[in-house]
């Protein structure tokens, strides 16, 4: 039996998007591993998944993260 219960960290007025329950929460109700945030407003938290998709798309298309196009031939043995 645990002597201390782990508490989520956060404050009222901070908004989170819970990935497990797919809902917005004020002050974290769920563990950090299951949420995005904190966000400054409820509206920002409501758009968390769209923001994540946009950022992923930007990173996938960022030339700093790709040395060569995916369809370019690879150099080296076995290529």
Short mmCIF file of N, CA, C and O in Angstrom, two decimals:
data_model
loop_
_atom_site.label_atom_id
_atom_site.label_comp_id
_atom_site.label_asym_id
_atom_site.label_seq_id
_atom_site.Cartn_x
_atom_site.Cartn_y
_atom_site.Cartn_z
N UNK A 1 0.84 -1.18 0.00
CA UNK A 1 0.00 0.00 0.00
C UNK A 1 0.89 1.24 0.00
O UNK A 1 1.85 1.33 0.75
N UNK A 2 0.57 2.20 -0.83
CA UNK A 2 1.35 3.42 -0.92
C UNK A 2 1.08 4.32 0.28
O UNK A 2 -0.06 4.45 0.73
N UNK A 3 2.14 4.92 0.78
CA UNK A 3 1.99 5.84 1.90
C UNK A 3 1.47 7.20 1.45
O UNK A 3 0.76 7.87 2.17
N UNK A 4 1.88 7.58 0.24
CA UNK A 4 1.50 8.88 -0.28
C UNK A 4 0.81 8.70 -1.62
O UNK A 4 1.27 7.93 -2.45
N UNK A 5 -0.25 9.42 -1.81
CA UNK A 5 -0.94 9.39 -3.09
C UNK A 5 -0.33 10.46 -3.99
O UNK A 5 -0.15 11.59 -3.57
N UNK A 6 0.00 10.07 -5.21
CA UNK A 6 0.53 11.04 -6.16
C UNK A 6 -0.57 11.99 -6.57
O UNK A 6 -1.67 11.58 -6.91
N UNK A 7 -0.27 13.26 -6.55
CA UNK A 7 -1.24 14.28 -6.96
C UNK A 7 -0.82 14.84 -8.29
O UNK A 7 0.36 14.97 -8.57
N UNK A 8 -1.79 15.19 -9.11
CA UNK A 8 -1.47 15.84 -10.37
C UNK A 8 -1.03 17.26 -10.07
O UNK A 8 -1.43 17.86 -9.07
N UNK A 9 -0.17 17.79 -10.92
CA UNK A 9 0.36 19.13 -10.72
C UNK A 9 -0.38 20.10 -11.62
O UNK A 9 -0.61 19.81 -12.78
N UNK A 10 -0.75 21.21 -11.11
CA UNK A 10 -1.43 22.23 -11.90
C UNK A 10 -2.27 23.12 -11.01
O UNK A 10 -2.39 22.89 -9.81
N UNK A 11 -2.84 24.15 -11.61
CA UNK A 11 -3.62 25.12 -10.86
C UNK A 11 -4.95 25.37 -11.55
O UNK A 11 -5.04 25.25 -12.76
N UNK A 12 -5.97 25.74 -10.79
CA UNK A 12 -7.21 26.16 -11.44
C UNK A 12 -6.92 27.36 -12.35
O UNK A 12 -6.06 28.18 -12.05
N UNK A 13 -7.60 27.44 -13.45
CA UNK A 13 -7.34 28.51 -14.42
C UNK A 13 -6.41 28.04 -15.52
O UNK A 13 -6.27 28.70 -16.53
N UNK A 14 -5.77 26.89 -15.34
CA UNK A 14 -4.98 26.27 -16.40
C UNK A 14 -5.87 25.22 -17.05
O UNK A 14 -6.57 24.47 -16.38
N UNK A 15 -5.86 25.18 -18.35
CA UNK A 15 -6.72 24.27 -19.10
C UNK A 15 -5.90 23.18 -19.75
O UNK A 15 -4.79 23.42 -20.23
N UNK A 16 -6.45 21.97 -19.77
CA UNK A 16 -5.78 20.80 -20.33
C UNK A 16 -6.73 20.06 -21.25
O UNK A 16 -7.94 20.13 -21.08
N UNK A 17 -6.14 19.30 -22.18
CA UNK A 17 -6.95 18.41 -23.01
C UNK A 17 -6.57 16.99 -22.62
O UNK A 17 -5.41 16.59 -22.75
N UNK A 18 -7.53 16.21 -22.13
CA UNK A 18 -7.29 14.83 -21.71
C UNK A 18 -7.39 13.92 -22.93
O UNK A 18 -8.43 13.85 -23.59
N UNK A 19 -6.30 13.23 -23.23
CA UNK A 19 -6.27 12.33 -24.37
C UNK A 19 -7.08 11.06 -24.11
O UNK A 19 -7.67 10.49 -25.02
N UNK A 20 -7.12 10.63 -22.88
CA UNK A 20 -7.84 9.41 -22.52
C UNK A 20 -9.36 9.61 -22.62
O UNK A 20 -10.06 8.78 -23.19
N UNK A 21 -9.85 10.71 -22.08
CA UNK A 21 -11.29 10.97 -22.06
C UNK A 21 -11.74 11.86 -23.22
O UNK A 21 -12.93 12.09 -23.39
N UNK A 22 -10.78 12.42 -23.96
CA UNK A 22 -11.04 13.31 -25.09
C UNK A 22 -11.96 14.46 -24.69
O UNK A 22 -12.98 14.73 -25.30
N UNK A 23 -11.53 15.14 -23.60
CA UNK A 23 -12.31 16.30 -23.13
C UNK A 23 -11.37 17.32 -22.51
O UNK A 23 -10.23 17.03 -22.16
N UNK A 24 -11.88 18.53 -22.37
CA UNK A 24 -11.14 19.64 -21.78
C UNK A 24 -11.36 19.62 -20.27
O UNK A 24 -12.47 19.36 -19.80
N UNK A 25 -10.27 19.89 -19.51
CA UNK A 25 -10.35 19.92 -18.06
C UNK A 25 -9.72 21.21 -17.55
O UNK A 25 -8.72 21.65 -18.08
N UNK A 26 -10.31 21.77 -16.51
CA UNK A 26 -9.68 22.92 -15.85
C UNK A 26 -8.92 22.39 -14.65
O UNK A 26 -9.49 21.72 -13.80
N UNK A 27 -7.62 22.73 -14.59
CA UNK A 27 -6.80 22.11 -13.56
C UNK A 27 -6.75 20.64 -13.88
O UNK A 27 -7.76 20.04 -14.21
N UNK A 28 -5.61 20.02 -13.85
CA UNK A 28 -5.52 18.65 -14.33
C UNK A 28 -6.28 17.66 -13.44
O UNK A 28 -6.10 17.63 -12.24
N UNK A 29 -7.15 16.90 -14.06
CA UNK A 29 -7.84 15.81 -13.37
C UNK A 29 -7.14 14.49 -13.65
O UNK A 29 -7.21 13.57 -12.84
N UNK A 30 -6.51 14.39 -14.80
CA UNK A 30 -5.86 13.14 -15.21
C UNK A 30 -4.34 13.27 -15.14
O UNK A 30 -3.81 14.39 -15.13
N UNK A 31 -3.64 12.14 -15.11
CA UNK A 31 -2.17 12.18 -15.05
C UNK A 31 -1.56 12.88 -16.27
O UNK A 31 -2.15 12.90 -17.35
N UNK A 32 -0.35 13.39 -16.10
CA UNK A 32 0.33 14.13 -17.16
C UNK A 32 0.51 13.30 -18.43
O UNK A 32 0.46 13.84 -19.53
N UNK A 33 0.68 12.00 -18.28
CA UNK A 33 0.88 11.14 -19.45
C UNK A 33 -0.35 11.09 -20.35
O UNK A 33 -0.26 10.70 -21.51
N UNK A 34 -1.50 11.49 -19.83
CA UNK A 34 -2.74 11.43 -20.59
C UNK A 34 -3.28 12.79 -21.01
O UNK A 34 -4.45 12.90 -21.38
N UNK A 35 -2.46 13.83 -20.97
CA UNK A 35 -3.02 15.15 -21.29
C UNK A 35 -2.03 16.04 -22.02
O UNK A 35 -0.83 15.86 -21.95
N UNK A 36 -2.58 17.01 -22.75
CA UNK A 36 -1.83 18.10 -23.36
C UNK A 36 -2.11 19.34 -22.54
O UNK A 36 -3.22 19.54 -22.06
N UNK A 37 -1.15 20.22 -22.42
CA UNK A 37 -1.37 21.48 -21.73
C UNK A 37 -0.26 21.78 -20.75
O UNK A 37 0.71 21.04 -20.68
N UNK A 38 -0.36 22.85 -20.05
CA UNK A 38 -1.53 23.69 -19.87
C UNK A 38 -1.70 24.71 -20.99
O UNK A 38 -0.76 25.12 -21.64
N UNK A 39 -2.94 25.09 -21.19
CA UNK A 39 -3.31 26.13 -22.13
C UNK A 39 -3.85 27.31 -21.35
O UNK A 39 -4.37 27.15 -20.24
N UNK A 40 -3.78 28.49 -21.93
CA UNK A 40 -4.22 29.70 -21.26
C UNK A 40 -5.72 29.90 -21.23
O UNK A 40 -6.23 30.66 -20.43
N UNK A 41 -6.44 29.18 -22.12
CA UNK A 41 -7.89 29.33 -22.16
C UNK A 41 -8.54 28.01 -22.54
O UNK A 41 -7.90 27.11 -23.08
N UNK A 42 -9.82 27.92 -22.25
CA UNK A 42 -10.58 26.72 -22.61
C UNK A 42 -10.58 26.52 -24.13
O UNK A 42 -10.47 25.40 -24.62
N UNK A 43 -10.70 27.61 -24.87
CA UNK A 43 -10.74 27.54 -26.33
C UNK A 43 -9.45 26.94 -26.90
O UNK A 43 -9.48 26.14 -27.82
N UNK A 44 -8.31 27.36 -26.35
CA UNK A 44 -7.03 26.79 -26.81
C UNK A 44 -6.99 25.29 -26.54
O UNK A 44 -6.55 24.52 -27.39
N UNK A 45 -7.44 24.88 -25.36
CA UNK A 45 -7.44 23.46 -25.01
C UNK A 45 -8.39 22.67 -25.92
O UNK A 45 -8.09 21.53 -26.28
N UNK A 46 -9.51 23.26 -26.30
CA UNK A 46 -10.46 22.59 -27.19
C UNK A 46 -9.85 22.30 -28.55
O UNK A 46 -10.25 21.37 -29.23
N UNK A 47 -8.87 23.10 -28.96
CA UNK A 47 -8.21 22.93 -30.26
C UNK A 47 -6.88 22.20 -30.15
O UNK A 47 -6.07 22.24 -31.07
N UNK A 48 -6.64 21.51 -29.05
CA UNK A 48 -5.35 20.86 -28.80
C UNK A 48 -4.99 19.85 -29.89
O UNK A 48 -3.85 19.80 -30.36
N UNK A 49 -5.94 19.04 -30.30
CA UNK A 49 -5.64 18.01 -31.30
C UNK A 49 -5.34 18.64 -32.66
O UNK A 49 -4.44 18.20 -33.36
N UNK A 50 -6.06 19.68 -33.02
CA UNK A 50 -5.80 20.37 -34.29
C UNK A 50 -4.42 21.03 -34.25
O UNK A 50 -3.67 20.97 -35.23
N UNK A 51 -4.08 21.62 -33.12
CA UNK A 51 -2.76 22.24 -32.95
C UNK A 51 -1.67 21.18 -33.09
O UNK A 51 -0.66 21.41 -33.76
N UNK A 52 -1.87 20.02 -32.48
CA UNK A 52 -0.88 18.94 -32.57
C UNK A 52 -0.72 18.47 -34.01
O UNK A 52 0.40 18.25 -34.48
N UNK A 53 -1.84 18.32 -34.74
CA UNK A 53 -1.77 17.91 -36.15
C UNK A 53 -1.00 18.93 -36.98
O UNK A 53 -0.16 18.57 -37.81
N UNK A 54 -1.27 20.21 -36.76
CA UNK A 54 -0.58 21.26 -37.51
C UNK A 54 0.92 21.24 -37.23
O UNK A 54 1.73 21.35 -38.14
N UNK A 55 1.28 21.10 -35.97
CA UNK A 55 2.70 21.07 -35.60
C UNK A 55 3.39 19.84 -36.18
O UNK A 55 4.52 19.93 -36.67
N UNK A 56 2.72 18.70 -36.14
CA UNK A 56 3.30 17.49 -36.73
C UNK A 56 3.54 17.68 -38.22
O UNK A 56 4.58 17.28 -38.74
N UNK A 57 2.58 18.28 -38.89
CA UNK A 57 2.72 18.54 -40.33
C UNK A 57 3.90 19.47 -40.60
O UNK A 57 4.67 19.24 -41.53
N UNK A 58 4.03 20.51 -39.80
CA UNK A 58 5.16 21.44 -39.96
C UNK A 58 6.49 20.72 -39.76
O UNK A 58 7.44 20.93 -40.52
N UNK A 59 6.57 19.87 -38.75
CA UNK A 59 7.82 19.15 -38.49
C UNK A 59 8.14 18.15 -39.61
O UNK A 59 9.28 17.99 -40.00
N UNK A 60 7.11 17.48 -40.12
CA UNK A 60 7.34 16.53 -41.20
C UNK A 60 7.83 17.21 -42.47
O UNK A 60 8.54 16.60 -43.26
N UNK A 61 7.45 18.45 -42.67
CA UNK A 61 7.85 19.19 -43.87
C UNK A 61 9.02 20.13 -43.64
O UNK A 61 9.39 20.88 -44.53
N UNK A 62 9.61 20.10 -42.47
CA UNK A 62 10.74 20.97 -42.15
C UNK A 62 12.01 20.40 -42.76
O UNK A 62 12.42 19.29 -42.43
N UNK A 63 12.65 21.12 -43.69
CA UNK A 63 13.85 20.60 -44.35
C UNK A 63 15.02 20.34 -43.39
O UNK A 63 15.89 19.54 -43.69
N UNK A 64 15.02 20.97 -42.23
CA UNK A 64 16.10 20.73 -41.27
C UNK A 64 16.04 19.31 -40.71
O UNK A 64 17.04 18.80 -40.21
N UNK A 65 14.89 18.66 -40.78
CA UNK A 65 14.74 17.32 -40.20
C UNK A 65 14.85 16.21 -41.24
O UNK A 65 14.81 15.04 -40.90
N UNK A 66 14.97 16.57 -42.51
CA UNK A 66 15.08 15.57 -43.57
C UNK A 66 16.30 15.89 -44.42
O UNK A 66 16.40 16.95 -45.00
N UNK A 67 17.22 14.91 -44.53
CA UNK A 67 18.41 15.11 -45.34
C UNK A 67 18.12 14.93 -46.83
O UNK A 67 18.74 15.54 -47.67
N UNK A 68 17.19 14.03 -47.14
CA UNK A 68 16.87 13.76 -48.54
C UNK A 68 15.38 13.46 -48.63
O UNK A 68 14.77 12.98 -47.68
N UNK A 69 14.80 13.72 -49.79
CA UNK A 69 13.38 13.36 -49.98
C UNK A 69 13.18 11.86 -49.79
O UNK A 69 14.09 11.07 -50.03
N UNK A 70 11.98 11.46 -49.41
CA UNK A 70 11.68 10.05 -49.15
C UNK A 70 11.87 9.18 -50.38
O UNK A 70 12.25 8.02 -50.29
N UNK A 71 11.61 9.73 -51.57
CA UNK A 71 11.71 8.92 -52.80
C UNK A 71 13.10 8.97 -53.43
O UNK A 71 13.33 8.36 -54.46
N UNK A 72 14.04 9.66 -52.82
CA UNK A 72 15.40 9.75 -53.35
C UNK A 72 16.14 8.44 -53.08
O UNK A 72 15.94 7.80 -52.05
N UNK A 73 17.02 8.01 -54.03
CA UNK A 73 17.79 6.77 -53.80
C UNK A 73 18.76 6.95 -52.63
O UNK A 73 19.30 8.02 -52.42
N UNK A 74 18.95 5.87 -51.89
CA UNK A 74 19.87 5.90 -50.75
C UNK A 74 21.25 5.46 -51.21
O UNK A 74 21.40 4.59 -52.05
N UNK A 75 22.27 6.08 -50.63
CA UNK A 75 23.65 5.71 -50.94
C UNK A 75 24.10 4.62 -49.98
O UNK A 75 23.57 4.46 -48.91
N UNK A 76 25.13 3.92 -50.38
CA UNK A 76 25.73 2.94 -49.48
C UNK A 76 25.42 1.53 -49.89
O UNK A 76 24.70 1.25 -50.85
N UNK A 77 26.01 0.58 -49.15
CA UNK A 77 25.82 -0.84 -49.47
C UNK A 77 24.37 -1.26 -49.34
O UNK A 77 23.66 -0.82 -48.45
N UNK A 78 23.94 -2.11 -50.25
CA UNK A 78 22.59 -2.64 -50.20
C UNK A 78 21.53 -1.67 -50.71
O UNK A 78 20.36 -1.94 -50.61
N UNK A 79 21.96 -0.53 -51.23
CA UNK A 79 20.98 0.45 -51.71
C UNK A 79 20.56 0.15 -53.10
O UNK A 79 21.18 -0.44 -53.87
#
